[in-house]
Short mmCIF file of N, CA and C in Angstrom, two decimals:
data_model
loop_
_atom_site.label_atom_id
_atom_site.label_comp_id
_atom_site.label_asym_id
_atom_site.label_seq_id
_atom_site.Cartn_x
_atom_site.Cartn_y
_atom_site.Cartn_z
N TRP A 138 43.22 105.04 28.07
CA TRP A 138 42.04 105.14 28.91
C TRP A 138 42.48 104.93 30.34
N GLY A 139 42.36 105.96 31.18
CA GLY A 139 42.74 105.85 32.58
C GLY A 139 41.67 105.12 33.36
N LEU A 140 41.94 103.89 33.70
CA LEU A 140 40.98 103.03 34.37
C LEU A 140 41.19 103.13 35.87
N ALA A 141 40.15 103.57 36.59
CA ALA A 141 40.32 103.84 38.01
C ALA A 141 39.10 103.38 38.80
N TYR A 142 39.39 102.84 39.98
CA TYR A 142 38.36 102.34 40.88
C TYR A 142 38.54 102.97 42.25
N ASP A 143 37.46 103.48 42.79
CA ASP A 143 37.47 104.16 44.08
C ASP A 143 36.82 103.31 45.17
N ASP A 144 37.15 103.65 46.40
CA ASP A 144 36.45 103.24 47.63
C ASP A 144 36.85 101.89 48.20
N GLY A 145 37.74 101.17 47.60
CA GLY A 145 38.17 99.90 48.15
C GLY A 145 39.37 100.08 49.06
N PRO A 146 39.96 98.97 49.42
CA PRO A 146 39.58 97.63 49.04
C PRO A 146 38.34 97.15 49.82
N SER A 147 37.60 96.26 49.17
CA SER A 147 36.42 95.69 49.80
C SER A 147 36.41 94.18 49.54
N ASP A 148 35.41 93.53 50.08
CA ASP A 148 35.29 92.09 49.87
C ASP A 148 35.08 91.75 48.40
N TYR A 149 34.69 92.73 47.58
CA TYR A 149 34.40 92.50 46.17
C TYR A 149 35.54 92.91 45.25
N SER A 150 36.59 93.48 45.82
CA SER A 150 37.74 93.89 45.02
C SER A 150 38.42 92.69 44.37
N GLU A 151 38.38 91.55 45.03
CA GLU A 151 39.05 90.37 44.49
C GLU A 151 38.48 89.95 43.14
N SER A 152 37.16 89.97 43.00
CA SER A 152 36.57 89.56 41.72
C SER A 152 36.96 90.54 40.61
N LEU A 153 37.04 91.82 40.93
CA LEU A 153 37.48 92.80 39.94
C LEU A 153 38.95 92.58 39.59
N GLN A 154 39.77 92.34 40.59
CA GLN A 154 41.19 92.07 40.32
C GLN A 154 41.36 90.82 39.45
N ASN A 155 40.50 89.83 39.66
CA ASN A 155 40.55 88.63 38.82
C ASN A 155 40.24 88.97 37.37
N ALA A 156 39.22 89.81 37.16
CA ALA A 156 38.85 90.21 35.80
C ALA A 156 39.97 91.00 35.13
N LEU A 157 40.60 91.89 35.88
CA LEU A 157 41.72 92.66 35.34
C LEU A 157 42.88 91.74 34.97
N SER A 158 43.17 90.79 35.84
CA SER A 158 44.26 89.84 35.59
C SER A 158 43.98 89.00 34.35
N ALA A 159 42.75 88.53 34.23
CA ALA A 159 42.38 87.70 33.09
C ALA A 159 42.53 88.47 31.77
N ALA A 160 42.30 89.77 31.82
CA ALA A 160 42.42 90.62 30.63
C ALA A 160 43.82 91.20 30.47
N ASN A 161 44.70 90.91 31.41
CA ASN A 161 46.06 91.46 31.41
C ASN A 161 46.05 93.00 31.36
N VAL A 162 45.20 93.58 32.21
CA VAL A 162 45.04 95.04 32.26
C VAL A 162 45.43 95.53 33.65
N LYS A 163 46.13 96.64 33.68
CA LYS A 163 46.48 97.31 34.94
C LYS A 163 45.61 98.55 35.09
N ALA A 164 45.28 98.88 36.33
CA ALA A 164 44.39 100.01 36.63
C ALA A 164 44.93 100.76 37.84
N THR A 165 44.20 101.77 38.23
CA THR A 165 44.51 102.53 39.45
C THR A 165 43.42 102.26 40.47
N PHE A 166 43.84 101.97 41.69
CA PHE A 166 42.91 101.79 42.80
C PHE A 166 43.10 102.95 43.77
N PHE A 167 42.07 103.80 43.89
CA PHE A 167 42.08 104.89 44.87
C PHE A 167 41.54 104.33 46.18
N ALA A 168 42.46 104.06 47.10
CA ALA A 168 42.15 103.32 48.32
C ALA A 168 41.78 104.23 49.48
N ILE A 169 40.80 103.80 50.25
CA ILE A 169 40.41 104.47 51.49
C ILE A 169 41.18 103.81 52.63
N GLY A 170 41.90 104.63 53.39
CA GLY A 170 42.78 104.11 54.43
C GLY A 170 42.11 103.19 55.42
N SER A 171 40.91 103.55 55.89
CA SER A 171 40.24 102.70 56.88
C SER A 171 39.86 101.35 56.28
N ARG A 172 39.63 101.28 54.99
CA ARG A 172 39.32 100.01 54.34
C ARG A 172 40.59 99.22 54.06
N VAL A 173 41.70 99.91 53.87
CA VAL A 173 42.99 99.23 53.73
C VAL A 173 43.29 98.46 55.01
N ARG A 174 42.98 99.08 56.13
CA ARG A 174 43.19 98.43 57.43
C ARG A 174 42.36 97.15 57.52
N ASP A 175 41.15 97.17 56.94
CA ASP A 175 40.27 96.00 57.00
C ASP A 175 40.65 94.90 56.01
N ARG A 176 41.17 95.29 54.84
CA ARG A 176 41.50 94.30 53.80
C ARG A 176 42.88 94.55 53.22
N PRO A 177 43.93 94.49 54.04
CA PRO A 177 45.28 94.73 53.52
C PRO A 177 45.69 93.71 52.47
N ASP A 178 45.16 92.50 52.58
CA ASP A 178 45.50 91.45 51.63
C ASP A 178 45.13 91.83 50.21
N LEU A 179 43.98 92.47 50.05
CA LEU A 179 43.54 92.83 48.70
C LEU A 179 44.32 94.02 48.14
N LEU A 180 44.69 94.94 49.00
CA LEU A 180 45.52 96.05 48.54
C LEU A 180 46.90 95.52 48.14
N LEU A 181 47.46 94.64 48.94
CA LEU A 181 48.76 94.07 48.63
C LEU A 181 48.71 93.29 47.32
N ARG A 182 47.65 92.54 47.12
CA ARG A 182 47.51 91.79 45.86
C ARG A 182 47.48 92.74 44.67
N ALA A 183 46.70 93.82 44.78
CA ALA A 183 46.64 94.80 43.68
C ALA A 183 48.03 95.39 43.42
N PHE A 184 48.71 95.76 44.48
CA PHE A 184 50.03 96.37 44.36
C PHE A 184 51.04 95.40 43.74
N THR A 185 51.10 94.19 44.25
CA THR A 185 52.08 93.23 43.73
C THR A 185 51.73 92.75 42.33
N SER A 186 50.49 92.93 41.92
CA SER A 186 50.08 92.59 40.55
C SER A 186 50.41 93.70 39.56
N GLY A 187 50.92 94.82 40.06
CA GLY A 187 51.33 95.90 39.17
C GLY A 187 50.33 97.01 38.99
N HIS A 188 49.26 97.00 39.75
CA HIS A 188 48.29 98.10 39.68
C HIS A 188 48.83 99.31 40.43
N GLN A 189 48.42 100.47 40.00
CA GLN A 189 48.79 101.70 40.70
C GLN A 189 47.88 101.86 41.91
N ILE A 190 48.47 102.20 43.04
CA ILE A 190 47.70 102.47 44.25
C ILE A 190 47.79 103.97 44.51
N ALA A 191 46.63 104.57 44.72
CA ALA A 191 46.55 106.00 44.98
C ALA A 191 45.66 106.23 46.19
N LEU A 192 45.63 107.46 46.66
CA LEU A 192 44.89 107.80 47.88
C LEU A 192 43.47 108.26 47.61
N HIS A 193 42.60 107.94 48.55
CA HIS A 193 41.21 108.40 48.53
C HIS A 193 40.80 108.80 49.95
N THR A 194 41.78 109.26 50.73
CA THR A 194 41.66 109.71 52.13
C THR A 194 41.54 108.54 53.09
N TRP A 195 41.37 108.85 54.36
CA TRP A 195 41.20 107.85 55.40
C TRP A 195 39.76 107.41 55.52
N SER A 196 38.81 108.38 55.48
CA SER A 196 37.41 108.04 55.80
C SER A 196 36.39 108.56 54.79
N HIS A 197 36.81 109.11 53.65
CA HIS A 197 35.92 109.52 52.57
C HIS A 197 35.06 110.74 52.91
N PRO A 198 35.63 111.79 53.48
CA PRO A 198 34.83 112.99 53.79
C PRO A 198 34.81 113.97 52.61
N HIS A 199 33.94 114.95 52.72
CA HIS A 199 33.97 116.11 51.81
C HIS A 199 35.13 116.99 52.30
N LEU A 200 36.22 117.02 51.57
CA LEU A 200 37.42 117.72 52.03
C LEU A 200 37.21 119.22 52.18
N SER A 201 36.37 119.82 51.34
CA SER A 201 36.19 121.27 51.41
C SER A 201 35.47 121.69 52.69
N GLN A 202 34.90 120.76 53.40
CA GLN A 202 34.19 121.07 54.64
C GLN A 202 35.07 120.88 55.87
N LEU A 203 36.33 120.53 55.65
CA LEU A 203 37.25 120.27 56.76
C LEU A 203 38.24 121.42 56.92
N SER A 204 38.80 121.51 58.12
CA SER A 204 39.88 122.47 58.35
C SER A 204 41.14 121.95 57.67
N THR A 205 42.12 122.80 57.53
CA THR A 205 43.40 122.39 56.95
C THR A 205 43.99 121.22 57.72
N ASP A 206 43.97 121.29 59.05
CA ASP A 206 44.52 120.20 59.87
C ASP A 206 43.77 118.90 59.63
N GLN A 207 42.45 118.98 59.47
CA GLN A 207 41.67 117.77 59.22
C GLN A 207 41.97 117.19 57.84
N VAL A 208 42.16 118.04 56.84
CA VAL A 208 42.52 117.56 55.51
C VAL A 208 43.86 116.83 55.58
N VAL A 209 44.83 117.46 56.23
CA VAL A 209 46.15 116.84 56.37
C VAL A 209 46.03 115.49 57.08
N ALA A 210 45.25 115.43 58.14
CA ALA A 210 45.08 114.17 58.87
C ALA A 210 44.46 113.10 57.99
N GLU A 211 43.44 113.43 57.22
CA GLU A 211 42.79 112.47 56.33
C GLU A 211 43.80 111.89 55.33
N VAL A 212 44.62 112.76 54.79
CA VAL A 212 45.59 112.32 53.79
C VAL A 212 46.72 111.53 54.44
N VAL A 213 47.24 112.02 55.54
CA VAL A 213 48.37 111.34 56.19
C VAL A 213 47.95 109.97 56.70
N TYR A 214 46.80 109.87 57.35
CA TYR A 214 46.37 108.55 57.85
C TYR A 214 46.10 107.59 56.70
N GLY A 215 45.51 108.09 55.62
CA GLY A 215 45.31 107.24 54.44
C GLY A 215 46.64 106.77 53.87
N ALA A 216 47.59 107.69 53.75
CA ALA A 216 48.91 107.35 53.21
C ALA A 216 49.65 106.38 54.12
N MET A 217 49.52 106.56 55.43
CA MET A 217 50.18 105.65 56.37
C MET A 217 49.63 104.23 56.22
N ALA A 218 48.32 104.11 56.03
CA ALA A 218 47.72 102.79 55.87
C ALA A 218 48.24 102.10 54.61
N VAL A 219 48.32 102.86 53.51
CA VAL A 219 48.82 102.29 52.26
C VAL A 219 50.29 101.92 52.39
N LYS A 220 51.08 102.80 52.98
CA LYS A 220 52.51 102.54 53.12
C LYS A 220 52.77 101.32 54.01
N ALA A 221 51.94 101.14 55.04
CA ALA A 221 52.13 99.99 55.92
C ALA A 221 51.98 98.67 55.17
N VAL A 222 51.18 98.67 54.11
CA VAL A 222 50.94 97.45 53.34
C VAL A 222 51.91 97.32 52.17
N THR A 223 52.15 98.43 51.47
CA THR A 223 52.92 98.37 50.23
C THR A 223 54.36 98.83 50.37
N GLY A 224 54.64 99.58 51.43
CA GLY A 224 55.97 100.17 51.58
C GLY A 224 56.16 101.44 50.77
N VAL A 225 55.11 101.89 50.10
CA VAL A 225 55.18 103.04 49.21
C VAL A 225 54.10 104.06 49.59
N VAL A 226 54.48 105.34 49.57
CA VAL A 226 53.50 106.41 49.76
C VAL A 226 53.02 106.86 48.38
N PRO A 227 51.72 106.76 48.11
CA PRO A 227 51.21 107.16 46.80
C PRO A 227 51.45 108.64 46.51
N LYS A 228 51.53 108.95 45.22
CA LYS A 228 51.76 110.32 44.76
C LYS A 228 50.49 110.95 44.20
N TYR A 229 49.45 110.15 44.04
CA TYR A 229 48.21 110.63 43.44
C TYR A 229 47.07 110.51 44.45
N ILE A 230 46.10 111.41 44.33
CA ILE A 230 44.93 111.39 45.20
C ILE A 230 43.70 111.78 44.40
N ARG A 231 42.60 111.12 44.69
CA ARG A 231 41.30 111.54 44.16
C ARG A 231 40.46 111.95 45.36
N PRO A 232 40.08 113.23 45.44
CA PRO A 232 39.25 113.67 46.55
C PRO A 232 37.88 113.00 46.48
N PRO A 233 37.39 112.49 47.61
CA PRO A 233 36.04 111.91 47.59
C PRO A 233 35.02 112.91 47.03
N TYR A 234 34.13 112.40 46.21
CA TYR A 234 33.07 113.19 45.57
C TYR A 234 33.63 114.21 44.58
N GLY A 235 34.93 114.18 44.34
CA GLY A 235 35.54 115.22 43.51
C GLY A 235 35.50 116.58 44.17
N ASP A 236 35.31 116.57 45.48
CA ASP A 236 35.14 117.80 46.27
C ASP A 236 36.49 118.46 46.49
N LEU A 237 36.71 119.54 45.79
CA LEU A 237 38.01 120.18 45.79
C LEU A 237 37.83 121.70 45.76
N SER A 238 38.33 122.35 46.78
CA SER A 238 38.33 123.81 46.82
C SER A 238 39.76 124.30 46.62
N ASP A 239 39.92 125.59 46.40
CA ASP A 239 41.28 126.13 46.24
C ASP A 239 42.15 125.87 47.47
N PRO A 240 41.62 126.07 48.71
CA PRO A 240 42.46 125.77 49.87
C PRO A 240 42.84 124.29 49.97
N VAL A 241 41.92 123.41 49.64
CA VAL A 241 42.23 121.98 49.68
C VAL A 241 43.26 121.65 48.60
N ARG A 242 43.07 122.20 47.43
CA ARG A 242 44.04 121.97 46.34
C ARG A 242 45.44 122.42 46.77
N ALA A 243 45.52 123.56 47.45
CA ALA A 243 46.82 124.08 47.92
C ALA A 243 47.45 123.14 48.95
N VAL A 244 46.65 122.61 49.85
CA VAL A 244 47.16 121.67 50.86
C VAL A 244 47.70 120.42 50.18
N LEU A 245 46.94 119.87 49.27
CA LEU A 245 47.37 118.64 48.59
C LEU A 245 48.63 118.87 47.77
N LYS A 246 48.71 120.03 47.12
CA LYS A 246 49.92 120.36 46.36
C LYS A 246 51.12 120.50 47.30
N ALA A 247 50.91 121.16 48.46
CA ALA A 247 52.00 121.32 49.42
C ALA A 247 52.47 119.97 49.98
N MET A 248 51.57 118.98 49.96
CA MET A 248 51.91 117.64 50.43
C MET A 248 52.56 116.81 49.32
N GLY A 249 52.72 117.41 48.14
CA GLY A 249 53.37 116.72 47.04
C GLY A 249 52.48 115.76 46.29
N LEU A 250 51.17 115.93 46.40
CA LEU A 250 50.23 115.03 45.76
C LEU A 250 49.69 115.61 44.46
N ARG A 251 49.44 114.74 43.52
CA ARG A 251 48.83 115.14 42.27
C ARG A 251 47.35 114.73 42.31
N VAL A 252 46.48 115.69 42.08
CA VAL A 252 45.04 115.46 42.13
C VAL A 252 44.57 114.85 40.81
N VAL A 253 43.74 113.82 40.91
CA VAL A 253 43.16 113.16 39.74
C VAL A 253 41.65 113.19 39.89
N LEU A 254 40.98 113.80 38.93
CA LEU A 254 39.52 113.75 38.90
C LEU A 254 39.12 112.76 37.79
N TRP A 255 38.02 112.98 37.12
CA TRP A 255 37.58 112.05 36.09
C TRP A 255 36.90 112.81 34.96
N ALA A 256 36.86 112.18 33.81
CA ALA A 256 36.20 112.75 32.64
C ALA A 256 34.88 112.04 32.36
N VAL A 257 34.78 110.77 32.73
CA VAL A 257 33.55 110.00 32.54
C VAL A 257 33.21 109.27 33.83
N ASP A 258 31.92 109.27 34.15
CA ASP A 258 31.41 108.69 35.39
C ASP A 258 30.51 107.51 35.04
N SER A 259 30.82 106.35 35.57
CA SER A 259 30.02 105.16 35.28
C SER A 259 28.64 105.22 35.92
N THR A 260 28.41 106.14 36.80
CA THR A 260 27.17 106.33 37.57
C THR A 260 26.92 105.17 38.52
N ASP A 261 27.94 104.37 38.80
CA ASP A 261 27.75 103.18 39.63
C ASP A 261 27.51 103.47 41.11
N SER A 262 27.63 104.73 41.50
CA SER A 262 27.33 105.06 42.90
C SER A 262 26.02 105.82 43.03
N ASN A 263 25.30 105.98 41.94
CA ASN A 263 23.99 106.64 41.99
C ASN A 263 22.94 105.71 42.59
N ALA A 264 21.89 106.30 43.11
CA ALA A 264 20.78 105.51 43.67
C ALA A 264 20.07 104.76 42.55
N ASN A 265 19.60 103.58 42.85
CA ASN A 265 18.76 102.78 41.96
C ASN A 265 19.43 102.38 40.65
N VAL A 266 20.75 102.25 40.65
CA VAL A 266 21.42 101.77 39.44
C VAL A 266 21.46 100.25 39.45
N THR A 267 21.63 99.69 38.29
CA THR A 267 21.80 98.25 38.14
C THR A 267 23.04 98.00 37.30
N VAL A 268 23.48 96.78 37.28
CA VAL A 268 24.62 96.44 36.42
C VAL A 268 24.26 96.79 34.98
N GLY A 269 23.03 96.53 34.59
CA GLY A 269 22.60 96.84 33.22
C GLY A 269 22.64 98.32 32.90
N SER A 270 22.20 99.16 33.85
CA SER A 270 22.21 100.60 33.58
C SER A 270 23.64 101.15 33.55
N ILE A 271 24.51 100.57 34.36
CA ILE A 271 25.92 100.97 34.34
C ILE A 271 26.54 100.56 33.00
N ASP A 272 26.25 99.35 32.56
CA ASP A 272 26.75 98.88 31.26
C ASP A 272 26.28 99.82 30.15
N ALA A 273 25.03 100.27 30.23
CA ALA A 273 24.51 101.19 29.21
C ALA A 273 25.25 102.53 29.24
N THR A 274 25.61 102.98 30.42
CA THR A 274 26.39 104.22 30.53
C THR A 274 27.73 104.07 29.85
N VAL A 275 28.40 102.97 30.10
CA VAL A 275 29.72 102.74 29.50
C VAL A 275 29.59 102.57 27.99
N ALA A 276 28.58 101.88 27.54
CA ALA A 276 28.34 101.74 26.09
C ALA A 276 28.09 103.12 25.47
N GLY A 277 27.46 104.00 26.24
CA GLY A 277 27.23 105.37 25.77
C GLY A 277 28.54 106.12 25.57
N TRP A 278 29.52 105.88 26.42
CA TRP A 278 30.82 106.52 26.23
C TRP A 278 31.37 106.14 24.85
N ILE A 279 31.26 104.87 24.54
CA ILE A 279 31.81 104.37 23.28
C ILE A 279 31.02 104.94 22.10
N SER A 280 29.69 104.87 22.17
CA SER A 280 28.88 105.36 21.04
C SER A 280 29.00 106.87 20.86
N ASN A 281 29.35 107.58 21.91
CA ASN A 281 29.56 109.02 21.80
C ASN A 281 30.98 109.37 21.36
N GLY A 282 31.78 108.35 21.08
CA GLY A 282 33.10 108.58 20.52
C GLY A 282 34.18 108.94 21.53
N VAL A 283 33.95 108.69 22.81
CA VAL A 283 34.98 108.98 23.80
C VAL A 283 36.15 108.02 23.56
N ARG A 284 37.30 108.57 23.24
CA ARG A 284 38.47 107.75 22.93
C ARG A 284 39.47 107.69 24.08
N ARG A 285 39.61 108.82 24.77
CA ARG A 285 40.58 108.91 25.87
C ARG A 285 39.90 109.59 27.03
N ALA A 286 40.02 109.01 28.20
CA ALA A 286 39.36 109.57 29.37
C ALA A 286 39.96 108.95 30.62
N ILE A 287 39.65 109.56 31.74
CA ILE A 287 39.89 108.94 33.04
C ILE A 287 38.52 108.64 33.61
N SER A 288 38.32 107.40 33.99
CA SER A 288 36.99 106.97 34.43
C SER A 288 36.83 107.03 35.95
N LEU A 289 35.58 107.10 36.34
CA LEU A 289 35.19 106.98 37.74
C LEU A 289 34.33 105.73 37.87
N GLU A 290 34.91 104.72 38.52
CA GLU A 290 34.19 103.49 38.82
C GLU A 290 34.53 103.12 40.26
N HIS A 291 33.83 102.15 40.79
CA HIS A 291 34.01 101.77 42.20
C HIS A 291 34.10 100.26 42.34
N ASP A 292 34.67 99.82 43.47
CA ASP A 292 34.74 98.39 43.77
C ASP A 292 34.33 98.10 45.21
N LEU A 293 33.43 98.94 45.73
CA LEU A 293 33.01 98.79 47.12
C LEU A 293 31.92 97.73 47.29
N PHE A 294 30.96 97.71 46.37
CA PHE A 294 29.83 96.79 46.48
C PHE A 294 29.88 95.73 45.37
N GLN A 295 29.19 94.64 45.58
CA GLN A 295 29.23 93.54 44.62
C GLN A 295 28.76 93.98 43.23
N TYR A 296 27.66 94.74 43.15
CA TYR A 296 27.16 95.16 41.84
C TYR A 296 28.16 96.08 41.15
N GLN A 297 28.92 96.87 41.92
CA GLN A 297 29.92 97.75 41.30
C GLN A 297 31.07 96.94 40.71
N ALA A 298 31.55 95.97 41.45
CA ALA A 298 32.64 95.13 40.94
C ALA A 298 32.19 94.34 39.72
N ALA A 299 30.95 93.84 39.74
CA ALA A 299 30.43 93.11 38.58
C ALA A 299 30.30 94.03 37.38
N ALA A 300 29.78 95.23 37.59
CA ALA A 300 29.64 96.19 36.50
C ALA A 300 31.00 96.61 35.97
N ALA A 301 31.98 96.76 36.87
CA ALA A 301 33.33 97.15 36.44
C ALA A 301 33.94 96.08 35.55
N ALA A 302 33.73 94.82 35.88
CA ALA A 302 34.25 93.74 35.04
C ALA A 302 33.58 93.76 33.67
N ASP A 303 32.27 94.02 33.63
CA ASP A 303 31.56 94.14 32.35
C ASP A 303 32.06 95.35 31.56
N SER A 304 32.26 96.46 32.25
CA SER A 304 32.74 97.68 31.60
C SER A 304 34.10 97.45 30.96
N LEU A 305 34.95 96.72 31.65
CA LEU A 305 36.27 96.40 31.12
C LEU A 305 36.13 95.66 29.79
N LYS A 306 35.25 94.69 29.73
CA LYS A 306 35.03 93.94 28.48
C LYS A 306 34.55 94.87 27.38
N THR A 307 33.65 95.78 27.71
CA THR A 307 33.11 96.74 26.73
C THR A 307 34.22 97.63 26.19
N LEU A 308 35.05 98.15 27.09
CA LEU A 308 36.15 99.02 26.66
C LEU A 308 37.12 98.28 25.75
N LEU A 309 37.48 97.07 26.14
CA LEU A 309 38.42 96.29 25.34
C LEU A 309 37.83 95.93 23.98
N ALA A 310 36.56 95.55 23.96
CA ALA A 310 35.90 95.19 22.70
C ALA A 310 35.83 96.39 21.75
N ALA A 311 35.78 97.59 22.31
CA ALA A 311 35.72 98.81 21.49
C ALA A 311 37.11 99.31 21.10
N GLY A 312 38.14 98.57 21.46
CA GLY A 312 39.49 98.95 21.07
C GLY A 312 40.16 99.96 21.98
N ARG A 313 39.58 100.21 23.14
CA ARG A 313 40.22 101.12 24.09
C ARG A 313 41.35 100.38 24.80
N LYS A 314 42.38 101.13 25.22
CA LYS A 314 43.52 100.53 25.91
C LYS A 314 43.55 101.05 27.34
N PRO A 315 42.92 100.33 28.26
CA PRO A 315 42.92 100.78 29.66
C PRO A 315 44.30 100.69 30.29
N VAL A 316 44.67 101.74 31.03
CA VAL A 316 45.96 101.81 31.72
C VAL A 316 45.76 102.54 33.06
N PRO A 317 46.72 102.44 33.96
CA PRO A 317 46.64 103.24 35.20
C PRO A 317 46.65 104.73 34.85
N VAL A 318 46.02 105.54 35.71
CA VAL A 318 45.91 106.97 35.40
C VAL A 318 47.26 107.66 35.31
N SER A 319 48.27 107.16 35.99
CA SER A 319 49.60 107.78 35.91
C SER A 319 50.16 107.76 34.50
N GLN A 320 49.65 106.87 33.66
CA GLN A 320 50.10 106.81 32.27
C GLN A 320 49.31 107.72 31.35
N CYS A 321 48.33 108.42 31.93
CA CYS A 321 47.46 109.29 31.13
C CYS A 321 47.71 110.77 31.37
N ILE A 322 48.33 111.08 32.51
CA ILE A 322 48.49 112.50 32.85
C ILE A 322 49.95 112.86 33.05
#
């Protein structure tokens, strides 16, 4: 199960990292460069704890609406922020909103990046969601027999980090083996 969290690091990433550590689970964090600048400590903690760090651009734009130069800038600035903290340039990227056109895909490929989308969405970024409704979505994955997937979850807001910790418990209780996405593709 490719366990992935988008949009951090944030002030709430620490509680999610604590839950992952307590469960001895590694995940992928798709980091936004401008937020890395704000919370380098949390990105470094994730990295040194063995989590995979991947790119989610500098500022979270719809990439298909940008020029080639703007796409390159979003990726390069995001990568520079991550490298400044970890010393490593990520090889994986998740386009914000899953917004991917053929020209954007070609640019990312030319930059040596592997695009990662998702198979299941926790719906944690939808309007009017609650931790309970997110938990129900994840329980639905299990009851529908989803055995292997790459997930879309977030750690930007407190309710998202709380729901992600609950989702982790649900996945583990159902016998799923969460791993970083690089181990799934």
